[in-house]
Coordinates of C-alpha atoms in Angstrom, one line a residue:
M1 CA -126.3 103.5 77.6
T2 CA -126.5 102.0 73.7
T3 CA -127.9 99.7 72.7
A4 CA -125.9 96.7 73.5
L5 CA -124.7 97.5 76.7
M6 CA -128.8 97.9 77.6
F7 CA -128.2 94.1 76.5
L8 CA -125.1 92.9 77.4
T9 CA -126.0 94.3 81.7
T10 CA -129.2 91.9 81.4
G11 CA -127.7 89.0 79.4
H12 CA -126.7 86.2 82.1
A13 CA -125.2 84.0 79.1
L14 CA -122.9 86.6 77.7
A15 CA -120.3 84.4 78.8
E16 CA -121.7 81.6 76.0
M17 CA -122.4 84.2 73.3
V18 CA -120.7 83.7 70.3
I19 CA -121.1 87.5 68.7
E20 CA -120.7 89.8 71.8
P21 CA -123.6 92.3 71.4
G22 CA -122.4 95.3 70.0
S23 CA -119.4 94.5 68.5
D24 CA -120.8 93.3 65.0
D25 CA -122.7 96.6 63.0
R26 CA -124.0 94.1 60.4
I27 CA -126.3 92.9 63.5
N28 CA -130.1 94.6 64.2
W29 CA -128.9 94.5 67.6
Q30 CA -132.0 96.9 68.7
S31 CA -134.5 94.1 67.0
L32 CA -133.3 92.0 69.8
D33 CA -133.8 95.0 72.7
D34 CA -137.2 95.2 70.8
F35 CA -137.8 91.6 71.7
K36 CA -136.5 91.9 75.2
A37 CA -138.9 94.6 75.8
A38 CA -142.2 92.5 74.7
H39 CA -140.1 89.1 75.9
G40 CA -138.4 89.4 79.1
D41 CA -140.7 89.1 81.7
L42 CA -140.2 84.6 81.1
Q43 CA -137.7 84.4 84.4
G44 CA -137.1 81.2 85.6
Q45 CA -139.5 79.2 83.0
E46 CA -138.1 76.7 81.1
L47 CA -138.2 75.5 77.5
D48 CA -138.1 72.9 75.7
L49 CA -137.5 71.3 71.5
L50 CA -136.2 68.3 70.5
G51 CA -134.5 68.7 66.8
P52 CA -132.4 66.4 63.9
W53 CA -129.5 68.4 64.3
L54 CA -126.8 66.6 66.3
G55 CA -123.2 67.7 65.9
P56 CA -122.2 71.2 64.1
D57 CA -125.4 71.3 62.6
Q58 CA -126.3 71.3 67.0
E59 CA -123.9 73.6 68.0
L60 CA -124.9 76.0 65.3
F61 CA -128.6 76.7 66.5
T62 CA -127.5 76.6 69.8
S63 CA -126.0 79.8 69.8
L64 CA -128.8 81.2 68.9
L65 CA -130.0 80.3 72.4
P66 CA -128.6 82.5 75.0
Y67 CA -129.6 85.3 72.9
F68 CA -133.1 84.1 74.1
E69 CA -132.2 83.1 77.1
A70 CA -130.4 86.8 78.2
A71 CA -133.5 88.8 77.1
T72 CA -136.3 86.9 78.1
G73 CA -134.6 85.1 82.1
A74 CA -136.1 82.0 80.0
R75 CA -133.3 79.1 80.3
V76 CA -133.6 76.5 76.8
N77 CA -133.4 72.5 77.0
Y78 CA -132.8 71.8 73.7
S79 CA -132.3 68.1 71.9
G80 CA -131.1 66.6 68.8
S81 CA -132.0 63.2 67.5
D82 CA -131.4 61.5 65.3
S83 CA -134.3 59.6 65.0
F84 CA -136.1 62.7 65.7
E85 CA -139.3 61.7 63.1
Q86 CA -139.7 58.6 65.1
Q87 CA -139.1 60.1 69.2
I88 CA -141.7 63.4 68.0
V89 CA -144.4 61.3 67.1
I90 CA -143.7 58.5 70.8
D91 CA -143.6 62.3 72.7
S92 CA -147.2 63.2 71.1
E93 CA -149.3 60.2 71.2
A94 CA -147.8 59.5 75.1
G95 CA -148.7 63.2 75.9
S96 CA -145.3 64.3 76.8
P97 CA -143.9 66.0 74.0
P98 CA -141.0 69.0 73.4
D99 CA -142.4 72.9 73.6
I100 CA -141.3 73.7 70.0
A101 CA -140.6 70.6 67.7
I102 CA -138.3 71.1 64.7
F103 CA -139.4 69.6 61.7
P104 CA -136.6 69.0 58.9
Q105 CA -140.2 67.7 56.4
P106 CA -143.8 69.8 57.2
G107 CA -145.5 66.1 56.2
L108 CA -144.8 64.9 59.4
A109 CA -146.3 68.6 60.9
A110 CA -149.3 68.3 59.2
D111 CA -149.7 64.9 60.7
L112 CA -149.3 65.9 63.9
A113 CA -151.2 69.2 63.8
R114 CA -154.3 67.2 61.9
K115 CA -154.1 65.0 65.4
G116 CA -154.3 68.3 66.9
H117 CA -149.9 67.9 68.5
L118 CA -149.2 71.2 67.5
R119 CA -150.5 75.1 68.7
P120 CA -151.7 76.6 66.0
L121 CA -149.4 79.9 65.5
G122 CA -151.9 82.5 65.0
D123 CA -153.1 84.8 61.9
E124 CA -150.4 87.4 62.1
T125 CA -147.4 84.9 61.1
G126 CA -149.1 84.0 58.2
Q127 CA -149.5 87.7 58.0
W128 CA -145.5 88.4 58.8
L129 CA -144.3 85.8 56.7
R130 CA -146.3 87.0 53.8
D131 CA -144.9 90.6 54.2
N132 CA -141.5 89.4 55.3
Y133 CA -140.3 86.6 53.0
A134 CA -139.6 86.1 49.2
A135 CA -141.9 84.4 48.2
G136 CA -144.4 85.1 51.3
E137 CA -147.4 83.5 49.7
S138 CA -145.0 80.3 49.8
W139 CA -143.8 79.9 53.2
A140 CA -147.1 80.8 54.7
A141 CA -148.9 77.8 52.5
L142 CA -146.0 75.8 53.5
S143 CA -146.9 76.6 57.3
T144 CA -150.4 76.1 57.4
Y145 CA -152.3 72.7 57.7
M146 CA -155.2 71.1 58.2
G147 CA -156.1 70.8 62.1
E148 CA -157.5 68.9 64.1
D149 CA -161.0 71.0 64.0
G150 CA -161.0 71.0 60.3
S151 CA -160.1 74.3 59.8
E152 CA -156.5 75.4 58.6
H153 CA -154.3 77.2 60.4
V154 CA -150.7 78.3 60.9
Y155 CA -149.1 75.6 62.5
A156 CA -144.9 76.2 62.2
F157 CA -142.6 78.7 61.3
P158 CA -140.1 78.5 59.0
F159 CA -136.8 79.3 59.8
K160 CA -133.3 78.3 57.9
A161 CA -133.7 77.3 54.3
D162 CA -131.4 75.0 51.6
V163 CA -131.5 75.7 48.0
K164 CA -132.0 73.2 45.7
S165 CA -132.1 75.2 41.8
L166 CA -128.4 75.2 41.0
V167 CA -125.5 74.2 38.2
W168 CA -122.6 74.3 39.3
Y169 CA -119.9 74.5 36.9
V170 CA -116.3 76.2 36.7
P171 CA -115.7 79.5 35.9
E172 CA -112.1 79.2 34.2
N173 CA -113.4 76.4 31.9
F174 CA -116.5 78.6 31.1
E175 CA -113.9 81.4 30.2
D176 CA -111.8 79.1 28.0
A177 CA -114.7 77.9 26.0
G178 CA -115.8 81.3 25.5
Y179 CA -118.6 80.6 27.4
E180 CA -121.9 82.5 29.1
V181 CA -123.6 82.1 32.4
P182 CA -127.5 81.1 30.6
R183 CA -130.0 83.8 31.7
S184 CA -132.9 82.0 31.1
Y185 CA -133.8 78.2 30.1
E186 CA -133.8 78.6 26.5
D187 CA -130.4 80.4 27.2
L188 CA -129.3 76.9 29.3
K189 CA -130.7 74.6 26.4
A190 CA -128.6 76.8 23.6
L191 CA -125.8 76.2 26.1
T192 CA -126.0 72.6 26.8
E193 CA -126.6 72.0 22.3
Q194 CA -123.1 74.6 22.0
I195 CA -121.1 72.6 23.9
V196 CA -122.1 69.8 22.4
A197 CA -121.2 71.2 19.0
D198 CA -117.9 72.1 20.1
G199 CA -117.5 69.2 20.2
E200 CA -117.5 68.6 24.7
T201 CA -119.8 67.4 27.0
P202 CA -121.6 69.8 29.0
W203 CA -123.3 67.5 31.3
C204 CA -122.1 65.4 34.2
I205 CA -124.7 63.5 36.6
G206 CA -124.9 60.0 37.9
L207 CA -128.3 58.8 39.7
G208 CA -126.5 56.4 42.3
S209 CA -126.9 56.6 46.4
G210 CA -127.0 52.7 47.0
G211 CA -130.7 52.0 48.1
A212 CA -131.9 55.4 47.4
T213 CA -130.5 55.5 43.8
G214 CA -133.0 58.1 41.6
W215 CA -133.1 61.2 44.5
P216 CA -130.7 63.1 42.1
A217 CA -133.5 62.6 39.1
T218 CA -136.5 63.2 41.6
D219 CA -135.2 67.0 41.7
W220 CA -134.6 67.8 38.0
V221 CA -137.9 67.0 37.5
E222 CA -139.4 68.9 40.3
D223 CA -137.6 71.4 39.1
L224 CA -138.8 70.7 35.6
M225 CA -142.2 70.9 37.1
L226 CA -142.1 74.3 38.6
R227 CA -140.4 75.8 35.2
L228 CA -143.0 74.1 32.6
N229 CA -145.9 74.4 35.4
S230 CA -147.6 76.1 37.9
P231 CA -146.9 75.9 41.9
E232 CA -150.8 75.1 41.5
D233 CA -149.8 72.3 39.6
Y234 CA -146.8 71.0 41.1
D235 CA -148.7 71.3 45.1
A236 CA -151.4 69.0 43.3
W237 CA -148.9 66.6 41.8
T238 CA -147.2 66.2 45.2
T239 CA -150.8 65.5 46.5
N240 CA -151.5 63.3 43.2
D241 CA -155.1 65.7 43.2
L242 CA -152.8 65.9 40.0
A243 CA -152.9 62.5 38.5
F244 CA -148.5 61.3 38.5
N245 CA -149.6 60.2 35.0
D246 CA -150.9 63.6 33.8
P247 CA -149.4 64.4 30.5
K248 CA -148.0 67.7 33.0
V249 CA -145.8 65.3 35.3
V250 CA -144.9 63.2 31.6
K251 CA -144.1 66.4 29.8
A252 CA -141.1 66.9 32.8
I253 CA -139.6 63.9 33.3
E254 CA -139.7 64.2 29.0
E255 CA -137.6 67.2 30.0
F256 CA -135.1 65.8 31.6
G257 CA -134.8 63.1 29.8
W258 CA -133.8 65.5 27.2
F259 CA -130.9 65.9 29.2
S260 CA -129.8 62.2 30.1
K261 CA -131.3 60.5 27.5
N262 CA -128.6 61.8 24.9
D263 CA -124.9 60.0 24.6
D264 CA -123.7 63.2 23.6
F265 CA -125.4 65.3 26.3
V266 CA -123.0 63.2 29.5
A267 CA -120.0 62.5 30.3
N268 CA -119.5 58.9 30.0
G269 CA -123.3 58.8 27.3
A270 CA -126.5 58.4 28.9
D271 CA -125.8 54.4 29.9
A272 CA -124.0 55.3 33.0
V273 CA -126.4 58.2 34.6
A274 CA -128.0 55.6 36.7
S275 CA -124.3 53.9 38.0
T276 CA -122.5 56.8 38.6
D277 CA -122.5 57.6 42.1
F278 CA -123.5 61.6 42.7
R279 CA -120.7 61.9 44.7
E280 CA -119.0 60.5 42.8
S281 CA -120.7 62.9 38.9
P282 CA -119.4 66.4 39.1
K283 CA -115.3 65.3 39.3
G284 CA -115.4 65.4 35.9
L285 CA -116.5 69.3 36.0
F286 CA -112.1 69.3 37.1
D287 CA -111.0 67.0 34.6
S288 CA -108.7 68.4 32.6
P289 CA -109.7 68.3 29.6
P290 CA -113.0 69.1 31.2
A291 CA -115.2 65.9 31.1
C292 CA -118.1 68.3 30.9
Y293 CA -119.5 72.1 32.1
M294 CA -122.7 71.8 34.0
H295 CA -123.4 69.5 36.9
R296 CA -127.2 70.3 38.5
Q297 CA -127.6 69.6 42.7
A298 CA -128.2 71.1 45.6
S299 CA -126.3 73.7 47.6
F300 CA -124.2 70.7 49.2
I301 CA -122.2 69.1 46.7
P302 CA -119.1 71.0 47.6
S303 CA -118.4 68.6 50.2
F304 CA -118.0 65.9 48.0
F305 CA -115.6 68.3 45.5
P306 CA -111.9 67.6 45.2
E307 CA -110.0 68.7 48.4
G308 CA -109.0 72.7 48.1
T309 CA -111.9 73.1 46.1
E310 CA -112.2 77.5 46.9
I311 CA -116.2 77.6 46.2
G312 CA -116.4 81.3 43.2
L313 CA -112.8 80.5 42.1
D314 CA -111.8 77.3 40.9
A315 CA -116.0 76.4 40.9
D316 CA -118.7 78.6 41.3
F317 CA -123.3 78.2 40.6
F318 CA -125.6 79.8 39.0
Y319 CA -129.6 79.3 39.4
F320 CA -130.9 77.2 37.3
P321 CA -132.6 79.7 35.5
A322 CA -136.4 79.9 34.3
P323 CA -138.3 81.0 30.8
A324 CA -137.0 83.8 29.3
D325 CA -140.9 85.0 29.5
G326 CA -141.1 85.2 32.7
S327 CA -144.7 82.9 32.5
M328 CA -143.0 81.4 35.4
G329 CA -142.0 83.9 37.9
Q330 CA -137.9 82.7 39.0
P331 CA -139.0 78.9 41.0
V332 CA -136.4 77.6 43.5
L333 CA -137.1 74.3 44.6
G334 CA -135.6 73.4 48.3
G335 CA -136.1 72.7 51.3
G336 CA -135.4 73.8 55.3
T337 CA -136.4 73.7 58.8
L338 CA -140.2 74.1 61.2
F339 CA -140.5 75.1 64.3
A340 CA -143.6 74.0 65.6
V341 CA -145.3 74.4 68.9
L342 CA -146.4 71.3 71.0
S343 CA -147.7 73.2 74.8
D344 CA -149.1 76.5 76.3
N345 CA -146.2 76.9 77.4
P346 CA -145.4 81.1 77.0
A347 CA -142.5 81.0 77.1
A348 CA -142.9 78.6 73.3
M349 CA -144.8 80.9 71.6
A350 CA -142.0 83.8 73.3
F351 CA -139.5 81.4 71.0
V352 CA -141.4 81.6 67.2
D353 CA -141.4 85.9 68.4
F354 CA -137.2 85.9 68.8
L355 CA -137.1 83.6 65.3
K356 CA -139.1 86.4 63.8
T357 CA -136.4 88.8 64.9
P358 CA -133.7 90.0 61.8
A359 CA -130.6 89.1 64.3
A360 CA -131.9 85.7 65.6
H361 CA -131.0 85.2 61.4
E362 CA -127.8 87.5 61.5
I363 CA -126.5 86.1 64.6
W364 CA -126.4 82.3 62.2
M365 CA -125.6 84.0 59.0
A366 CA -122.0 85.5 59.7
Q367 CA -121.1 81.9 60.9
K368 CA -122.5 79.3 58.0
G369 CA -124.8 76.5 57.5
F370 CA -128.1 79.1 57.6
L371 CA -130.1 80.6 54.4
T372 CA -132.8 82.8 54.8
P373 CA -136.1 84.2 52.5
Y374 CA -136.0 87.3 55.5
Q375 CA -136.2 90.5 53.4
G376 CA -135.2 92.9 56.5
V377 CA -132.2 91.3 57.0
N378 CA -128.8 93.2 56.0
P379 CA -127.6 90.1 53.3
E380 CA -123.8 91.7 54.7
A381 CA -124.3 89.4 57.6
Y382 CA -123.5 86.5 55.8
G383 CA -120.5 84.9 56.3
D384 CA -119.0 84.6 53.2
E385 CA -119.9 85.2 49.8
T386 CA -121.3 81.6 48.3
L387 CA -123.9 82.0 51.4
K388 CA -124.7 85.1 50.4
K389 CA -125.2 84.2 46.9
M390 CA -127.8 81.9 47.3
G391 CA -129.8 83.8 50.2
D392 CA -129.5 86.3 46.7
I393 CA -131.4 83.5 44.5
L394 CA -133.9 83.2 48.3
L395 CA -134.8 86.3 47.9
G396 CA -134.8 86.9 43.9
A397 CA -137.8 83.6 44.3
T398 CA -141.6 84.5 43.0
T399 CA -142.4 81.1 44.3
F400 CA -140.9 78.8 47.1
R401 CA -141.7 74.7 46.6
F402 CA -140.0 72.1 48.9
D403 CA -139.1 69.3 47.6
G404 CA -141.5 67.6 45.7
S405 CA -140.4 63.6 46.7
D406 CA -140.4 64.3 50.9
L407 CA -143.8 65.7 50.0
M408 CA -145.5 62.7 48.6
P409 CA -146.1 59.7 50.8
G410 CA -142.9 57.7 51.4
A411 CA -143.6 54.4 49.2
I412 CA -143.7 57.7 46.0
G413 CA -141.3 60.1 46.9
A414 CA -138.5 57.8 48.4
G415 CA -140.0 54.6 46.8
A416 CA -141.6 54.2 43.3
F417 CA -140.4 57.7 42.2
W418 CA -136.7 56.7 42.9
T419 CA -137.2 53.8 41.1
G420 CA -138.9 54.9 38.5
M421 CA -136.3 58.0 37.3
V422 CA -133.8 54.4 37.5
D423 CA -135.7 52.8 35.2
F424 CA -136.9 56.4 32.9
V425 CA -133.3 56.4 32.3
G426 CA -132.5 53.5 31.7
G427 CA -134.9 53.5 28.4
K428 CA -138.6 53.1 29.9
S429 CA -140.6 56.2 28.1
A430 CA -141.6 59.0 30.7
Q431 CA -145.0 58.0 30.2
E432 CA -144.1 53.9 31.0
V433 CA -142.8 55.5 34.2
A434 CA -145.3 57.9 35.1
D435 CA -147.9 55.0 34.5
S436 CA -146.5 52.5 36.9
I437 CA -145.5 54.9 39.5
Q438 CA -149.6 56.2 39.5
Q439 CA -150.3 52.7 40.0
T440 CA -148.2 52.1 42.6
W441 CA -149.8 56.2 44.1
A442 CA -153.4 53.8 43.9
T443 CA -152.5 51.4 45.6
L444 CA -152.4 53.9 49.2
N445 CA -155.5 56.0 48.6

């Protein structure tokens, strides 16, 4: 009997499986059989998961659950909530948490670990992340928090990542103008100047986002922090151990100004940056003649491209490049979700082990909306070339850092940092803005 057939004959949830075991040779089905051999004794147990995913995202995530159920005999109940951040705190403090919570931000997981609501996942999980994820030390650190006992442990397992260090462009426009994709940060700045010298405009930048106006600039500054300073400086900045008005941070803000505060560098001039809605800002790429040639934004931005835009043909992206001397490696800014255990249910720890199987990643990769830094998966499993190319950026990372503003206190990361960036493009100096944000942060301590 083949591996796939062995899995088929024991899978009680087979009818719900989006990919029939053994039918797609991109999937490592043997990893599921190995998982079953280690955890196939959970018959009759139930496992409750709470997460932020609703709608299509929920549908994609829950498509993995029948494979866990078939291997273990346990039943999984997933609940999605658009108020996850409040719900998980209420449930935990009431003593009725789910077995597993799926955190979109590590800060909240760290808070609950410190209060004693999360279960340590063991040193072996930290080592597994170091050994198997690209930039593994970064992922292990992202999952390690101070516990109630005052010592640090790995409390979360990162599963599903997003990439923000992307620059979007129209290949036809680059080809017509004779431009090449820059390979280094210095090349990116030289290309910016070359486009201006050719009488064109290099960048489309828009910070408008209603009550959240300014946030796109925070991503710029975070990417630049990782290209001008060490990962340790970045980490210290997110906790205010490195003051917001430290010269290293001021330099990163000024560097953003090099791109955004020059009328020749930005479509419609620097004065339009703050008022241009971020959803509208990439559309200049598609004007004829083009209003701009490049747009820095995360992997979600194609949702706002003109209808019918084919990624890879009508528009494409490249990695926001690092300095040529290699001193900063290949840093990647991004986001992701982290799975944490909140009960002593043995099925919960088994589910974390399930997430370590290549198949758990590859089954979602073969659909859509999923990226992973797991080096042990088959890259050919990605459902399209765009995801595969983004996955290659994750696999090539030497450093991965979570969106810094999401790690800062809300009053800074979703407040003073946003408004400070609007003030900066509006005319204030980087030092003035940094001093003001630091002053706000000091009131929180």
